[in-house]
Structure formats: structure tokens, C-alpha cells
């Protein structure tokens, strides 16, 4: 008979889980069909800005017999850009309810309908002669991005083993940057940058979402969600068999059970309760920090560089190239860390009961900032000129300093270890209620098979058998 691991699998063995094809496929599909759309929609309105403004003006002439003033067109275009963030804010506020009701994967799949509705509105807006369809479409794409921007890192963080959380957690940020890059390329005049193509350019978001909708439903839900929130041990084991080497299933189920026991007396909390919870706002030291500090610092330097180059470009010809390099540098700095690491760390820093509320808070702040920048920046640029970038320089430097002095790191730690570490740093006790031995979910090992039992009052309620042998893998 083949040798099987004992119940006491070492944390080192458990932490050395390899990247499986299923994990990689789910990370790709969720990031490609959801996260990439966020980056694409951030940049897609830049290239056809003039054509969209002309469309607004022509529509006003047709309806009212007179065109719009320059200020009115600027306000209308600012609304078109920033309404995306309003939708994102509202979408992020629904995350907690959606992921609890439909699960992580279920929320991603069901929210795809928003993209198809938005794509149709924006794609047919010129044919229908309706600027309102563009604005409503942008709002609906914002709703989808507000949901997916929180749910994708939450989903990937929960299906990933602790040694791969960083890699899989950065996949969404990589695809956000890819989305920005694709929008810039497709916006070139030689591709879709001509006037007749801008409705197609705006509605292309439906293509990656369609691919995601066709393939993602075939993959399992988050095992942590299935066990801790749905108490479905059979579905949990089935999901883990998809995502793990089977020798690691037993140890990981035990780790999830430990978290489940620690949350046995803790309900899923609201945003207000999250803000009052004194274990929630600290972290440890080292791993994700270099990406955050380096990314924000580099962006701050580039913002200062843009200001300097714009001031000097009238006197120093090569400053034009410096300003272009600084713009590219800001995008590069954003991709290094700020694009995705904050959402990765949000998923790591908060335990299961706090995680939905934490993503609501983080997502809301993100979208409020997006709206503020999108709406105010055109007017700020007109009033402050080149010096408007110094505001962003100050924000970037301030965040980099905050991360350097305050924020530690969560790399290669389980969720329970992170919670315990935060509690000890804050001299707090974890809200746990140890269960009696007869009430605990236990694992046994019998002749190469693991039997999962749940006992309540000495009566056996559930027994599910599963195997993690090499023969079963084949």
C-alpha cells in the first residue's frame, strides 16, 4: 500500500504547494474577463475624447437648434468620464451582500450581464443619437468594475495556497495594466482611433467577458467560502481536489477548520463594526512593502518630473521627451504595486468575517478617489497648469512614507496566523469559542482514505469519504 501523509502535515509541506493548471486557469479567466476591463475602461475614453465631444455637440444642435458652449461640453465630458467611478462606488458597496449570497465565483459569473448591457448601450449610442446611452453605459461598466475589483482578489486569495497568494494576487493588477495598454494601442488612429470606430472601441469590453462567461462556471467555488460560510465539507473537498496536490488537502482542511472554530462565535460584520474593531488595522513586516513603497515613490518622482518638464519645455527642447517618459513612468510605477497590491493585502489582512466589509471600505475609497480625479482634473489643469501634478506628487510620497513606517507584511502566512499576529501586536484576544471535542469536525485516516466526520452531541451527523492517493489522481 502507498504511504500517506499523517494528519500532522508540517506547515512547510503544506506551504510548498505547486501551481496547478486549474489555479492558473481560474486566475487568468477571472483577471482577463473582469480585472482587465477596469484598466480598459479607465483609458478607453481618452483617445476618442474629441469625437465624443463633437457627438455631444451635434446632438444638442439637432435637438435644440444650437450647440453647447465650451464649458458645457467640458462638464458633460467630465461626467462621462467620472460616472464610471460613481458606478464603481455603488458596485463596491454591494460586494459584501453578493459574495455572501452567491459566493465569489458566482458573483463574478452573474455580474457579467452588466457588461453585455453596457456594451450594447455604448455600441448603439451613435446610431440612436443618444449621448445618454454612453453615460448610462459607462455607469453600468463602473458597477461591474466596482464588484469585480474586490471580488477577483478575494476569490484568488481564498483559492491560493499561502506560498502562491502573492503571485495569484498580483494577476488582477497585471491585467489591469494590460487593459490600460490595450486601450492605448486600440485607440491609435491606425487601429480604432478613427471617428467612425469609437462606438465599437467603447463596446469591445463584451469580448473578454464572453470568454469568461463560457469557461469560468466550469471551475469550483472558493473552498474557504464553501467550508466556513456554507459548511459544505463535501463541496470543499471537491474544490480542493481541483486546485491542489491531493497530499496537501488534509492539512489545508484542518487549517480552514481552525479558522472556522475561531469564527464560531463571530458573525460576518458590517462596515461600521469593521471600523470599530481594534484588531483590524495593523500588519507585519517585509514582503509586499517593497512593491508598494517602490511603486508610489516612482510615481511621485515622475509626477514631479512632469511638472518640471512642462515648465521648462518652452526653453529646453528635449523636455518634451522627458514628459513622455514621466507619463510612461507613472503607468509603470502604478503596475509595480499600487495597481493590485492593496487589494491583495486586503484579502490577506482580514479574516473571513471581516473580509467582505474590508473590501467594501477599500473599494469605496478607491472609487471616490477615481470620481474626484476624473471630474475635477480637467478644471484643476485649467487653473493650476503644470503645477497640478504636484498634488499627486504629495499623495504618492505620503502613501510611500505611510507604508514604510506603518505597514508590515503578510507573505507566506495563513489567515489564522495573520489574525493571531495582529491580536498579539494590539494586545487583544481573538474572539474564539473552542468547541467541545464531540462538536469538532475531525479527520481520520483509514487504509489510504480520509473520513470526514462532524459530530454533535455524540451523534454522527455527517460522514464523507474522500481519497487523496496517487491512484485517484490518475
Coordinates of C-alpha atoms in Angstrom, one line a residue:
X1 CA 0.0 0.0 0.0
X2 CA 1.1 3.5 -0.8
X3 CA 2.4 5.7 2.1
X4 CA 0.0 8.5 3.0
X5 CA 0.8 11.6 4.9
X6 CA -0.2 11.7 8.6
X7 CA -2.8 14.2 9.9
X8 CA 0.1 16.3 11.3
X9 CA 1.4 17.5 7.9
X10 CA 4.1 20.1 8.5
X11 CA 3.4 23.7 7.6
X12 CA 6.5 23.5 5.5
X13 CA 5.0 20.7 3.4
X14 CA 1.7 22.5 3.2
X15 CA 3.3 25.8 2.2
X16 CA 5.2 24.2 -0.7
X17 CA 2.1 23.6 -2.9
X18 CA 2.8 23.8 -6.6
X19 CA 1.0 25.9 -9.1
X20 CA -1.6 23.8 -10.8
X21 CA -3.2 24.3 -14.2
X22 CA -6.6 24.8 -12.5
X23 CA -5.3 27.6 -10.3
X24 CA -3.6 29.3 -13.2
X25 CA -6.7 28.9 -15.4
X26 CA -9.0 30.5 -12.8
X27 CA -6.6 33.3 -12.2
X28 CA -6.3 34.0 -15.9
X29 CA -10.1 33.8 -16.6
X30 CA -11.2 36.0 -13.7
X31 CA -8.5 38.6 -14.3
X32 CA -8.9 38.6 -18.1
X33 CA -12.7 38.8 -18.0
X34 CA -13.1 41.2 -15.1
X35 CA -9.9 43.0 -13.9
X36 CA -8.7 43.8 -17.4
X37 CA -12.0 45.6 -18.1
X38 CA -11.3 48.1 -15.2
X39 CA -8.0 49.1 -16.8
X40 CA -9.5 49.2 -20.3
X41 CA -12.4 51.4 -19.2
X42 CA -10.1 53.8 -17.3
X43 CA -8.3 54.6 -20.6
X44 CA -10.8 53.9 -23.3
X45 CA -12.4 57.4 -23.3
X46 CA -9.0 59.2 -23.8
X47 CA -8.4 58.7 -27.5
X48 CA -11.9 59.3 -28.8
X49 CA -12.5 62.3 -26.5
X50 CA -12.7 64.8 -29.3
X51 CA -15.1 62.7 -31.3
X52 CA -17.3 62.1 -28.3
X53 CA -17.4 65.9 -27.6
X54 CA -18.4 66.5 -31.2
X55 CA -21.1 63.9 -30.9
X56 CA -22.5 65.7 -27.8
X57 CA -22.5 69.0 -29.6
X58 CA -24.1 67.7 -32.8
X59 CA -26.8 66.0 -30.8
X60 CA -27.5 69.3 -29.0
X61 CA -27.8 71.1 -32.3
X62 CA -30.2 68.5 -33.7
X63 CA -32.3 68.6 -30.5
X64 CA -32.2 72.3 -29.6
X65 CA -31.1 74.1 -32.8
X66 CA -28.0 75.4 -31.1
X67 CA -24.7 74.0 -30.0
X68 CA -23.1 73.7 -26.5
X69 CA -20.6 76.1 -25.0
X70 CA -17.0 75.0 -24.4
X71 CA -17.6 74.8 -20.6
X72 CA -20.8 72.8 -21.1
X73 CA -19.0 70.3 -23.3
X74 CA -16.2 70.0 -20.7
X75 CA -18.7 69.4 -17.9
X76 CA -20.6 66.8 -20.0
X77 CA -17.4 65.0 -20.9
X78 CA -16.2 65.1 -17.3
X79 CA -19.4 63.5 -16.3
X80 CA -19.0 60.8 -18.9
X81 CA -15.5 60.0 -17.6
X82 CA -16.3 60.2 -13.9
X83 CA -19.7 58.5 -13.9
X84 CA -17.7 55.3 -14.3
X85 CA -16.3 55.9 -10.8
X86 CA -19.8 56.6 -9.4
X87 CA -21.0 53.2 -10.7
X88 CA -17.8 51.6 -9.3
X89 CA -18.5 53.1 -5.9
X90 CA -22.1 51.7 -5.8
X91 CA -20.9 48.4 -7.1
X92 CA -18.3 48.1 -4.4
X93 CA -20.9 48.7 -1.7
X94 CA -22.8 45.6 -2.9
X95 CA -19.8 43.3 -2.7
X96 CA -20.5 42.0 0.9
X97 CA -24.1 41.1 0.1
X98 CA -23.3 39.5 -3.3
X99 CA -20.3 37.3 -2.2
X100 CA -22.3 36.1 0.8
X101 CA -25.3 35.1 -1.2
X102 CA -23.8 33.9 -4.5
X103 CA -20.2 33.1 -3.5
X104 CA -17.0 34.5 -5.0
X105 CA -17.1 32.7 -8.4
X106 CA -20.9 33.0 -8.5
X107 CA -20.7 36.8 -8.2
X108 CA -18.2 37.1 -11.0
X109 CA -20.3 35.0 -13.3
X110 CA -23.7 36.7 -12.5
X111 CA -22.2 40.2 -12.8
X112 CA -21.2 39.6 -16.5
X113 CA -24.7 40.6 -17.5
X114 CA -23.8 44.2 -16.6
X115 CA -21.0 44.2 -19.2
X116 CA -23.3 43.0 -22.0
X117 CA -25.9 45.6 -21.2
X118 CA -23.3 48.4 -21.0
X119 CA -21.6 47.2 -24.2
X120 CA -24.9 47.3 -26.1
X121 CA -25.8 50.8 -24.9
X122 CA -22.4 52.3 -25.8
X123 CA -22.1 50.4 -29.1
X124 CA -25.5 51.6 -30.4
X125 CA -25.4 55.2 -28.9
X126 CA -24.4 56.9 -32.1
X127 CA -26.9 55.0 -34.2
X128 CA -29.6 56.0 -31.7
X129 CA -28.3 59.6 -31.5
X130 CA -28.2 59.4 -27.7
X131 CA -25.3 60.7 -25.6
X132 CA -27.3 59.4 -22.5
X133 CA -26.6 55.9 -23.7
X134 CA -22.9 56.5 -23.4
X135 CA -23.2 57.9 -19.9
X136 CA -25.5 55.1 -18.7
X137 CA -23.2 52.5 -20.3
X138 CA -20.2 54.0 -18.5
X139 CA -22.1 53.9 -15.3
X140 CA -23.0 50.2 -15.7
X141 CA -19.4 49.3 -16.6
X142 CA -18.5 51.1 -13.4
X143 CA -20.9 48.9 -11.5
X144 CA -19.3 45.8 -12.9
X145 CA -15.7 47.0 -12.2
X146 CA -16.7 48.0 -8.7
X147 CA -17.8 44.5 -8.0
X148 CA -15.0 42.7 -9.8
X149 CA -12.2 44.9 -8.4
X150 CA -13.0 43.5 -5.0
X151 CA -14.3 40.0 -5.8
X152 CA -11.4 38.9 -8.0
X153 CA -8.6 39.3 -5.5
X154 CA -10.9 37.9 -2.8
X155 CA -11.6 34.8 -4.9
X156 CA -7.9 34.3 -5.9
X157 CA -6.7 34.9 -2.3
X158 CA -9.0 32.3 -1.0
X159 CA -8.3 29.5 -3.5
X160 CA -4.5 30.1 -3.5
X161 CA -2.2 28.2 -1.1
X162 CA -0.2 30.6 1.1
X163 CA 3.0 30.3 -0.9
X164 CA 1.2 31.4 -4.1
X165 CA -1.1 34.1 -2.8
X166 CA 1.3 36.8 -3.8
X167 CA 1.7 35.5 -7.4
X168 CA -2.0 34.9 -7.9
X169 CA -3.0 38.0 -6.1
X170 CA -0.9 40.2 -8.5
X171 CA -2.6 38.6 -11.6
X172 CA -5.5 41.1 -11.4
X173 CA -3.1 44.1 -11.3
X174 CA -1.2 42.7 -14.2
X175 CA -4.3 42.5 -16.3
X176 CA -5.5 46.0 -15.1
X177 CA -2.3 47.3 -16.7
X178 CA -2.7 45.2 -19.7
X179 CA -6.2 46.7 -20.1
X180 CA -4.8 50.2 -20.0
X181 CA -2.2 49.2 -22.5
X182 CA -4.7 47.6 -24.9
X183 CA -6.9 50.7 -24.7
X184 CA -4.0 52.9 -25.7
X185 CA -3.0 50.7 -28.6
X186 CA -6.5 50.2 -30.0
X187 CA -7.0 54.0 -29.6
X188 CA -4.3 54.7 -32.2
X189 CA -5.6 56.3 -35.4
X190 CA -4.4 53.3 -37.4
X191 CA -6.5 50.9 -35.4
X192 CA -9.8 52.0 -33.9
X193 CA -8.9 55.7 -33.4
X194 CA -10.9 57.0 -36.4
X195 CA -14.2 58.8 -35.8
X196 CA -16.4 56.0 -37.3
X197 CA -14.9 53.4 -34.9
X198 CA -15.4 55.0 -31.5
X199 CA -18.7 53.2 -30.6
X200 CA -17.0 49.8 -31.4
X201 CA -14.0 50.9 -29.4
X202 CA -16.2 51.6 -26.3
X203 CA -18.2 48.3 -26.6
X204 CA -15.3 45.9 -27.1
X205 CA -15.5 45.1 -23.3
X206 CA -18.0 42.3 -24.1
X207 CA -15.4 40.1 -25.9
X208 CA -13.3 39.1 -22.8
X209 CA -16.4 38.9 -20.7
X210 CA -18.0 36.4 -23.1
X211 CA -14.9 34.2 -22.9
X212 CA -15.0 34.3 -19.1
X213 CA -18.7 33.5 -19.0
X214 CA -18.2 30.4 -21.2
X215 CA -15.3 28.9 -19.2
X216 CA -15.3 30.2 -15.6
X217 CA -18.6 28.4 -14.5
X218 CA -16.8 25.0 -15.0
X219 CA -14.4 25.7 -12.1
X220 CA -15.3 25.3 -8.4
X221 CA -16.2 27.9 -5.9
X222 CA -13.7 29.1 -3.2
X223 CA -13.1 26.2 -0.8
X224 CA -12.9 28.6 2.2
X225 CA -16.3 30.0 1.3
X226 CA -17.8 26.5 0.9
X227 CA -16.5 25.3 4.3
X228 CA -16.5 28.4 6.5
X229 CA -19.7 30.1 5.3
X230 CA -21.7 27.3 3.7
X231 CA -20.4 24.4 5.9
X232 CA -20.3 22.1 2.9
X233 CA -17.4 19.8 3.6
X234 CA -18.1 17.6 0.5
X235 CA -18.0 20.6 -1.9
X236 CA -14.9 21.9 -0.1
X237 CA -13.0 18.7 -0.7
X238 CA -14.2 18.5 -4.3
X239 CA -13.0 22.1 -4.9
X240 CA -9.6 21.4 -3.2
X241 CA -9.1 18.4 -5.4
X242 CA -9.3 20.7 -8.4
X243 CA -6.9 23.3 -7.0
X244 CA -4.3 21.2 -5.0
X245 CA -1.9 18.4 -5.0
X246 CA -4.0 15.8 -3.0
X247 CA -1.3 15.3 -0.4
X248 CA -2.0 18.8 0.8
X249 CA -5.8 18.6 1.1
X250 CA -5.9 17.2 4.6
X251 CA -3.6 19.8 6.1
X252 CA -5.4 22.7 4.4
X253 CA -8.8 21.5 5.5
X254 CA -7.5 21.4 9.1
X255 CA -6.3 25.0 8.7
X256 CA -9.7 26.1 7.4
X257 CA -11.3 24.2 10.3
X258 CA -9.1 26.1 12.7
X259 CA -10.3 29.4 11.2
X260 CA -13.9 28.2 11.3
X261 CA -13.6 27.3 15.0
X262 CA -12.0 30.7 15.7
X263 CA -15.0 32.3 14.0
X264 CA -17.6 30.1 15.6
X265 CA -18.8 32.9 17.9
X266 CA -18.2 35.7 15.4
X267 CA -20.7 36.8 12.8
X268 CA -19.9 38.4 9.4
X269 CA -19.5 42.1 10.4
X270 CA -20.7 45.3 8.8
X271 CA -18.6 48.2 7.7
X272 CA -19.3 50.2 10.8
X273 CA -18.3 47.2 13.0
X274 CA -15.2 46.8 11.0
X275 CA -14.1 50.4 11.6
X276 CA -14.6 49.8 15.4
X277 CA -12.7 46.5 15.5
X278 CA -9.2 47.3 17.1
X279 CA -7.5 44.2 15.5
X280 CA -8.1 45.3 12.0
X281 CA -5.6 48.0 11.2
X282 CA -2.2 46.5 11.6
X283 CA 0.1 44.1 9.7
X284 CA 3.6 42.6 10.0
X285 CA 6.8 43.3 8.2
X286 CA 8.7 42.8 4.9
X287 CA 7.0 41.2 1.7
X288 CA 4.5 43.3 -0.2
X289 CA 6.0 46.5 1.2
X290 CA 8.8 46.9 -1.4
X291 CA 6.3 46.9 -4.3
X292 CA 4.1 49.5 -2.6
X293 CA 6.9 51.7 -1.5
X294 CA 8.8 51.4 -4.8
X295 CA 5.7 51.9 -6.9
X296 CA 4.4 55.0 -5.1
X297 CA 7.8 56.5 -4.8
X298 CA 8.5 56.1 -8.5
X299 CA 5.1 57.6 -9.4
X300 CA 5.8 60.6 -7.1
X301 CA 9.2 61.2 -8.8
X302 CA 7.5 61.0 -12.2
X303 CA 4.7 63.4 -11.2
X304 CA 7.4 65.9 -10.1
X305 CA 9.2 65.3 -13.4
X306 CA 6.1 66.1 -15.4
X307 CA 5.8 69.4 -13.6
X308 CA 9.4 70.3 -14.2
X309 CA 9.4 69.3 -17.8
X310 CA 6.2 71.2 -18.6
X311 CA 7.7 74.3 -17.0
X312 CA 10.9 74.0 -18.9
X313 CA 9.8 72.7 -22.2
X314 CA 9.4 76.1 -23.8
X315 CA 13.1 76.7 -23.2
X316 CA 14.6 73.2 -23.3
X317 CA 13.5 71.3 -26.4
X318 CA 14.3 67.7 -25.1
X319 CA 11.9 68.3 -22.2
X320 CA 9.1 67.1 -24.4
X321 CA 10.7 63.6 -24.3
X322 CA 11.1 63.9 -20.5
X323 CA 7.4 64.5 -20.1
X324 CA 6.5 61.5 -22.2
X325 CA 9.0 59.3 -20.2
X326 CA 7.4 60.5 -17.0
X327 CA 3.9 59.6 -18.2
X328 CA 5.2 56.1 -19.1
X329 CA 6.9 56.0 -15.7
X330 CA 3.7 56.8 -13.8
X331 CA 2.0 53.8 -15.6
X332 CA 5.0 51.6 -14.8
X333 CA 5.0 52.7 -11.2
X334 CA 1.3 52.0 -10.9
X335 CA 1.8 48.5 -12.3
X336 CA 4.7 47.8 -9.9
X337 CA 2.5 47.8 -6.8
X338 CA -0.4 50.3 -6.4
X339 CA -2.5 48.7 -9.1
X340 CA -3.1 45.4 -7.2
X341 CA -1.1 45.0 -4.0
X342 CA -3.6 47.0 -1.9
X343 CA -6.4 44.6 -2.8
X344 CA -4.1 41.6 -2.3
X345 CA -3.2 42.8 1.1
X346 CA -6.9 43.5 2.0
X347 CA -7.6 39.9 1.3
X348 CA -4.7 38.8 3.5
X349 CA -5.1 41.2 6.4
X350 CA -8.7 40.4 7.3
X351 CA -10.3 37.2 8.4
X352 CA -13.3 35.6 6.8
X353 CA -15.9 37.5 8.9
X354 CA -14.2 40.9 8.2
X355 CA -13.2 40.4 4.6
X356 CA -16.4 41.5 2.7
X357 CA -16.7 44.7 4.8
X358 CA -13.0 45.4 4.3
X359 CA -13.3 45.1 0.5
X360 CA -16.3 47.4 0.7
X361 CA -14.3 50.1 2.5
X362 CA -11.3 49.7 0.3
X363 CA -13.3 49.7 -2.9
X364 CA -15.4 52.7 -1.9
X365 CA -12.3 54.8 -1.1
X366 CA -10.8 53.7 -4.5
X367 CA -13.9 54.7 -6.4
X368 CA -14.4 58.0 -4.6
X369 CA -10.8 58.9 -5.5
X370 CA -11.4 57.9 -9.1
X371 CA -14.5 60.1 -9.3
X372 CA -12.8 63.0 -7.7
X373 CA -9.8 62.8 -10.1
X374 CA -11.9 62.2 -13.2
X375 CA -14.3 65.1 -12.6
X376 CA -12.0 67.7 -11.0
X377 CA -8.8 67.2 -13.0
X378 CA -9.9 69.0 -16.3
X379 CA -10.7 72.1 -14.2
X380 CA -7.7 71.7 -12.0
X381 CA -5.5 71.6 -15.1
X382 CA -7.0 74.7 -16.5
X383 CA -6.5 76.6 -13.2
X384 CA -3.1 75.3 -11.9
X385 CA -1.4 74.4 -15.2
X386 CA 1.7 72.3 -14.8
X387 CA 1.6 72.6 -11.0
X388 CA -1.5 70.4 -10.8
X389 CA 0.8 67.3 -10.8
X390 CA 2.4 68.4 -7.6
X391 CA -0.8 67.4 -5.7
X392 CA -0.3 63.8 -7.0
X393 CA 3.4 64.0 -6.0
X394 CA 2.4 64.8 -2.5
X395 CA -0.2 62.0 -2.3
X396 CA 2.3 59.4 -3.7
X397 CA 5.1 60.4 -1.3
X398 CA 2.7 60.5 1.6
X399 CA 1.5 57.0 0.9
X400 CA 5.0 55.6 0.4
X401 CA 6.1 57.1 3.7
X402 CA 3.0 55.6 5.5
X403 CA 3.7 52.2 4.1
X404 CA 7.4 52.5 5.0
X405 CA 6.8 53.5 8.7
X406 CA 3.5 51.8 9.5
X407 CA 2.6 48.8 7.2
X408 CA 4.3 45.4 7.7
X409 CA 3.8 42.2 5.6
X410 CA 1.7 39.1 5.3
X411 CA 3.7 37.0 2.9
X412 CA 3.7 33.2 3.4
X413 CA 1.4 33.2 6.4
X414 CA -2.0 31.5 6.8
X415 CA -5.1 33.6 7.6
X416 CA -5.2 32.3 11.1
X417 CA -1.5 33.1 11.7
X418 CA -2.1 36.7 10.4
X419 CA -5.1 37.1 12.8
X420 CA -3.1 35.8 15.7
X421 CA -0.2 38.1 14.9
X422 CA -2.4 41.2 14.7
X423 CA -4.1 40.3 18.0
X424 CA -0.7 39.9 19.8
X425 CA 0.6 43.2 18.3
X426 CA -2.5 45.0 19.6
X427 CA -2.7 43.2 23.0
X428 CA -6.1 41.8 22.0
X429 CA -7.6 38.4 22.4
X430 CA -9.1 36.7 19.3
X431 CA -12.8 36.2 19.5
X432 CA -12.8 32.4 19.7
X433 CA -15.0 29.9 21.3
X434 CA -13.3 26.5 21.4
X435 CA -15.7 23.7 20.6
X436 CA -16.0 20.6 22.6
X437 CA -14.2 17.6 21.2
X438 CA -17.5 15.9 20.3
X439 CA -18.6 19.0 18.3
X440 CA -15.4 19.4 16.3
X441 CA -15.1 18.5 12.7
X442 CA -12.3 15.8 12.6
X443 CA -10.4 14.0 10.1
X444 CA -9.4 10.3 10.2
X445 CA -7.1 8.2 8.1
X446 CA -8.2 4.7 7.3
X447 CA -6.4 2.5 4.8
X448 CA -5.5 5.3 2.5
X449 CA -8.9 7.0 2.8
X450 CA -9.7 10.1 4.8
X451 CA -13.1 10.1 6.5
X452 CA -14.6 13.5 7.4
X453 CA -16.9 13.4 10.4
X454 CA -19.0 16.1 12.1
X455 CA -20.3 15.1 15.5
X456 CA -22.9 16.9 17.5
X457 CA -23.9 15.7 21.0
X458 CA -22.1 12.4 20.3
X459 CA -24.4 11.7 17.4
X460 CA -22.7 11.4 14.0
X461 CA -24.4 13.8 11.6
X462 CA -22.1 13.5 8.5
X463 CA -19.6 11.2 7.1
X464 CA -18.0 11.9 3.7
X465 CA -15.1 9.8 2.4
X466 CA -12.5 11.1 0.1
X467 CA -9.1 9.9 -1.1
X468 CA -6.0 11.8 -2.0
X469 CA -4.0 8.9 -3.2
X470 CA -1.8 8.9 -6.3
X471 CA -4.1 6.3 -7.9
X472 CA -7.1 8.6 -7.6
X473 CA -5.1 11.5 -9.1
X474 CA -4.6 9.3 -12.2

